mmCIF file of C-alpha atoms in Angstrom:
data_model
loop_
_atom_site.group_PDB
_atom_site.id
_atom_site.type_symbol
_atom_site.label_atom_id
_atom_site.label_comp_id
_atom_site.label_asym_id
_atom_site.label_seq_id
_atom_site.Cartn_x
_atom_site.Cartn_y
_atom_site.Cartn_z
ATOM 1 C CA MET A 1 -0.805 -78.696 43.349
ATOM 2 C CA LEU A 2 2.501 -77.351 42.132
ATOM 3 C CA ALA A 3 1.414 -73.758 42.624
ATOM 4 C CA SER A 4 4.969 -72.450 42.490
ATOM 5 C CA GLN A 5 5.029 -73.269 38.790
ATOM 6 C CA LEU A 6 1.901 -71.250 37.956
ATOM 7 C CA LEU A 7 2.648 -67.787 36.622
ATOM 8 C CA ALA A 8 -0.092 -66.056 38.582
ATOM 9 C CA GLY A 9 0.855 -67.450 41.998
ATOM 10 C CA THR A 10 -1.611 -70.061 43.208
ATOM 11 C CA ALA A 11 -4.531 -68.964 41.027
ATOM 12 C CA ALA A 12 -4.903 -70.416 37.554
ATOM 13 C CA PRO A 13 -5.914 -67.965 34.824
ATOM 14 C CA ALA A 14 -9.524 -68.002 33.648
ATOM 15 C CA PRO A 15 -9.725 -69.897 30.352
ATOM 16 C CA GLU A 16 -10.784 -68.476 27.022
ATOM 17 C CA THR A 17 -13.737 -70.511 25.708
ATOM 18 C CA TYR A 18 -14.584 -71.381 22.120
ATOM 19 C CA LEU A 19 -17.695 -73.252 21.014
ATOM 20 C CA PHE A 20 -17.827 -74.850 17.553
ATOM 21 C CA GLN A 21 -20.794 -76.200 15.625
ATOM 22 C CA ASP A 22 -20.922 -79.499 13.751
ATOM 23 C CA ASP A 23 -19.705 -78.715 10.222
ATOM 24 C CA GLY A 24 -20.831 -81.981 8.635
ATOM 25 C CA ARG A 25 -17.344 -83.518 8.743
ATOM 26 C CA ILE A 26 -16.130 -82.616 12.218
ATOM 27 C CA PRO A 27 -18.782 -83.132 14.916
ATOM 28 C CA ASN A 28 -17.276 -80.733 17.467
ATOM 29 C CA SER A 29 -18.943 -80.684 20.880
ATOM 30 C CA ARG A 30 -21.597 -79.211 23.125
ATOM 31 C CA TYR A 31 -18.661 -78.406 25.450
ATOM 32 C CA PRO A 32 -16.351 -75.476 24.698
ATOM 33 C CA LEU A 33 -12.635 -75.676 23.981
ATOM 34 C CA LEU A 34 -10.802 -74.172 26.984
ATOM 35 C CA VAL A 35 -7.563 -72.249 26.427
ATOM 36 C CA TYR A 36 -5.553 -71.244 29.480
ATOM 37 C CA ARG A 37 -3.013 -68.549 28.564
ATOM 38 C CA LYS A 38 0.301 -68.317 30.424
ATOM 39 C CA ALA A 39 -0.830 -71.067 32.783
ATOM 40 C CA PHE A 40 2.642 -72.233 33.856
ATOM 41 C CA ALA A 41 6.128 -70.761 33.972
ATOM 42 C CA ASP A 42 8.688 -73.444 33.095
ATOM 43 C CA THR A 43 9.483 -74.235 29.465
ATOM 44 C CA GLY A 44 11.486 -76.891 27.646
ATOM 45 C CA ALA A 45 12.129 -80.254 29.293
ATOM 46 C CA LYS A 46 11.416 -78.842 32.755
ATOM 47 C CA GLY A 47 8.042 -77.507 31.584
ATOM 48 C CA ALA A 48 7.182 -80.819 29.902
ATOM 49 C CA ALA A 49 7.969 -82.729 33.099
ATOM 50 C CA TRP A 50 5.875 -80.285 35.129
ATOM 51 C CA LEU A 51 2.926 -80.750 32.743
ATOM 52 C CA GLU A 52 3.152 -84.544 32.912
ATOM 53 C CA GLN A 53 3.253 -84.496 36.706
ATOM 54 C CA HIS A 54 0.541 -81.846 37.102
ATOM 55 C CA PHE A 55 -1.819 -83.512 34.634
ATOM 56 C CA ALA A 56 -1.278 -86.868 36.393
ATOM 57 C CA THR A 57 -2.034 -85.252 39.769
ATOM 58 C CA ASN A 58 -5.413 -84.281 38.294
ATOM 59 C CA ASN A 59 -5.929 -87.777 36.794
ATOM 60 C CA TRP A 60 -5.151 -86.849 33.171
ATOM 61 C CA THR A 61 -2.620 -89.520 32.210
ATOM 62 C CA ASN A 62 -1.478 -91.714 29.298
ATOM 63 C CA SER A 63 0.665 -88.704 28.401
ATOM 64 C CA TRP A 64 3.004 -88.211 25.465
ATOM 65 C CA ARG A 65 5.326 -85.497 24.089
ATOM 66 C CA ASN A 66 5.276 -84.376 20.474
ATOM 67 C CA GLY A 67 3.380 -81.862 18.358
ATOM 68 C CA VAL A 68 -0.024 -81.597 16.665
ATOM 69 C CA PHE A 69 -0.922 -83.375 13.417
ATOM 70 C CA PRO A 70 -0.965 -81.075 10.345
ATOM 71 C CA TYR A 71 -4.452 -82.263 9.309
ATOM 72 C CA HIS A 72 -7.905 -81.871 10.826
ATOM 73 C CA HIS A 73 -8.655 -84.681 13.237
ATOM 74 C CA TYR A 74 -10.690 -85.340 16.349
ATOM 75 C CA HIS A 75 -11.093 -88.002 19.012
ATOM 76 C CA SER A 76 -14.331 -89.862 19.707
ATOM 77 C CA ILE A 77 -13.300 -91.978 22.712
ATOM 78 C CA SER A 78 -11.605 -89.368 24.898
ATOM 79 C CA HIS A 79 -11.224 -85.696 25.680
ATOM 80 C CA GLU A 80 -7.639 -84.400 25.410
ATOM 81 C CA VAL A 81 -5.394 -81.807 27.020
ATOM 82 C CA LEU A 82 -2.413 -80.211 25.275
ATOM 83 C CA GLY A 83 0.150 -78.249 27.265
ATOM 84 C CA VAL A 84 2.587 -76.211 25.164
ATOM 85 C CA TYR A 85 6.019 -76.528 26.769
ATOM 86 C CA SER A 86 8.127 -74.933 24.022
ATOM 87 C CA GLY A 87 7.774 -72.780 20.948
ATOM 88 C CA SER A 88 4.574 -71.522 19.385
ATOM 89 C CA ALA A 89 2.061 -72.572 16.765
ATOM 90 C CA LEU A 90 -1.004 -71.515 14.866
ATOM 91 C CA LEU A 91 -3.681 -74.177 15.342
ATOM 92 C CA HIS A 92 -6.972 -74.482 13.500
ATOM 93 C CA MET A 93 -9.609 -75.542 15.987
ATOM 94 C CA GLY A 94 -13.139 -76.739 15.213
ATOM 95 C CA GLY A 95 -12.627 -77.872 11.604
ATOM 96 C CA GLU A 96 -12.552 -75.766 8.448
ATOM 97 C CA LYS A 97 -15.347 -73.501 9.721
ATOM 98 C CA GLY A 98 -13.671 -73.141 13.120
ATOM 99 C CA LYS A 99 -11.134 -70.638 14.399
ATOM 100 C CA GLN A 100 -7.386 -70.186 14.152
ATOM 101 C CA VAL A 101 -5.802 -69.973 17.605
ATOM 102 C CA ARG A 102 -2.183 -68.980 18.218
ATOM 103 C CA VAL A 103 -0.591 -70.774 21.179
ATOM 104 C CA GLN A 104 2.815 -70.479 22.847
ATOM 105 C CA ALA A 105 4.827 -72.021 25.645
ATOM 106 C CA GLY A 106 2.834 -71.738 28.864
ATOM 107 C CA ASP A 107 -0.588 -72.272 27.254
ATOM 108 C CA ILE A 108 -2.881 -75.236 27.965
ATOM 109 C CA LEU A 109 -5.789 -76.341 25.755
ATOM 110 C CA VAL A 110 -8.543 -78.645 27.028
ATOM 111 C CA ILE A 111 -10.144 -80.167 23.930
ATOM 112 C CA PRO A 112 -13.532 -81.884 24.235
ATOM 113 C CA ALA A 113 -14.015 -85.128 22.328
ATOM 114 C CA GLY A 114 -15.226 -84.344 18.810
ATOM 115 C CA VAL A 115 -13.516 -80.955 18.507
ATOM 116 C CA GLY A 116 -11.343 -80.827 15.409
ATOM 117 C CA HIS A 117 -7.786 -79.599 15.620
ATOM 118 C CA LYS A 118 -4.772 -79.292 13.328
ATOM 119 C CA LYS A 119 -1.449 -77.492 13.164
ATOM 120 C CA ILE A 120 -1.250 -74.815 10.464
ATOM 121 C CA GLU A 121 2.279 -73.642 11.264
ATOM 122 C CA ALA A 122 4.707 -73.919 14.148
ATOM 123 C CA SER A 123 8.113 -72.787 15.307
ATOM 124 C CA SER A 124 10.868 -75.387 14.923
ATOM 125 C CA ASP A 125 10.906 -75.950 18.699
ATOM 126 C CA PHE A 126 7.121 -76.376 19.123
ATOM 127 C CA GLY A 127 6.339 -79.118 21.640
ATOM 128 C CA VAL A 128 3.273 -80.222 23.583
ATOM 129 C CA VAL A 129 2.435 -82.724 26.276
ATOM 130 C CA GLY A 130 -0.861 -84.464 25.619
ATOM 131 C CA ALA A 131 -2.894 -86.477 28.126
ATOM 132 C CA TYR A 132 -6.372 -87.935 28.656
ATOM 133 C CA PRO A 133 -8.789 -88.080 31.595
ATOM 134 C CA ASP A 134 -8.571 -91.334 33.548
ATOM 135 C CA GLY A 135 -5.697 -92.425 31.278
ATOM 136 C CA ARG A 136 -8.068 -93.194 28.416
ATOM 137 C CA THR A 137 -6.772 -94.212 25.035
ATOM 138 C CA TYR A 138 -7.607 -92.201 21.955
ATOM 139 C CA ASP A 139 -8.551 -92.657 18.334
ATOM 140 C CA VAL A 140 -7.737 -90.380 15.405
ATOM 141 C CA LEU A 141 -10.689 -89.603 13.140
ATOM 142 C CA ARG A 142 -10.442 -87.237 10.182
ATOM 143 C CA GLY A 143 -14.033 -86.494 9.229
ATOM 144 C CA GLU A 144 -14.103 -89.204 6.575
ATOM 145 C CA PRO A 145 -17.325 -90.731 5.211
ATOM 146 C CA GLY A 146 -18.559 -93.590 7.364
ATOM 147 C CA GLU A 147 -17.128 -92.317 10.698
ATOM 148 C CA ARG A 148 -20.496 -91.108 11.849
ATOM 149 C CA PRO A 149 -22.957 -91.858 13.469
ATOM 150 C CA GLY A 150 -20.663 -94.240 15.414
ATOM 151 C CA ALA A 151 -18.328 -91.396 16.398
ATOM 152 C CA ASP A 152 -21.289 -89.267 17.502
ATOM 153 C CA GLN A 153 -22.573 -92.079 19.739
ATOM 154 C CA ARG A 154 -19.153 -92.606 21.351
ATOM 155 C CA ILE A 155 -18.744 -88.871 21.984
ATOM 156 C CA ALA A 156 -22.225 -88.596 23.526
ATOM 157 C CA ALA A 157 -21.503 -91.548 25.843
ATOM 158 C CA LEU A 158 -18.287 -90.052 27.274
ATOM 159 C CA PRO A 159 -18.562 -88.788 30.829
ATOM 160 C CA ARG A 160 -17.460 -85.299 31.758
ATOM 161 C CA PRO A 161 -14.027 -85.618 33.396
ATOM 162 C CA ALA A 162 -14.069 -85.534 37.195
ATOM 163 C CA THR A 163 -11.244 -82.985 37.212
ATOM 164 C CA ASP A 164 -9.794 -80.241 35.059
ATOM 165 C CA PRO A 165 -6.194 -81.007 34.012
ATOM 166 C CA LEU A 166 -4.967 -77.615 35.278
ATOM 167 C CA THR A 167 -7.304 -76.594 38.097
ATOM 168 C CA GLY A 168 -8.282 -79.972 39.516
ATOM 169 C CA SER A 169 -11.720 -80.143 41.109
ATOM 170 C CA GLN A 170 -12.516 -76.420 40.848
ATOM 171 C CA GLY A 171 -13.292 -74.251 37.816
ATOM 172 C CA GLY A 172 -12.328 -75.175 34.273
ATOM 173 C CA VAL A 173 -14.153 -78.294 33.135
ATOM 174 C CA GLN A 174 -16.496 -78.218 36.157
ATOM 175 C CA GLN A 175 -17.467 -74.616 35.466
ATOM 176 C CA HIS A 176 -17.606 -74.558 31.660
ATOM 177 C CA TRP A 177 -18.597 -78.105 30.646
ATOM 178 C CA THR A 178 -22.179 -78.190 31.859
ATOM 179 C CA ALA A 179 -25.107 -79.964 30.199
#
């Protein structure tokens, strides 16, 4: 673990948790969204590289760098992690009936499959690294007619990740994503 990069020494911060109900369009999840605040120190390109390496160490791979789509969407074939390496944004999590969450460089969001997310606004330098457990691929579903029940079945069949993208085998997903 690259503990020297964590803001709080070797201990990761406890995540905020948010649980969203199915709103008819966005299925959301029985697992909560996890938001780690100020989870790492480096920003910009150095922070992005740290996120890619740290996520990969915890077997969250198939990573990319970019932003967040400006429309509600969710994934039915994988969970997702987003690490904010620069700037800030206001994200709408959980679909229209969900919650607005402000994020900034240093924050990490672990998004269960089915949980809706979209960017409402962002600073011009907003950037995230995204990755998936076991290097899974992803789909982009928007809550359109006909997506379900197929999406629901795929989400229900997904295993809980073996590791948390930030904390590894302890805490995080293992602590908060229980049946």
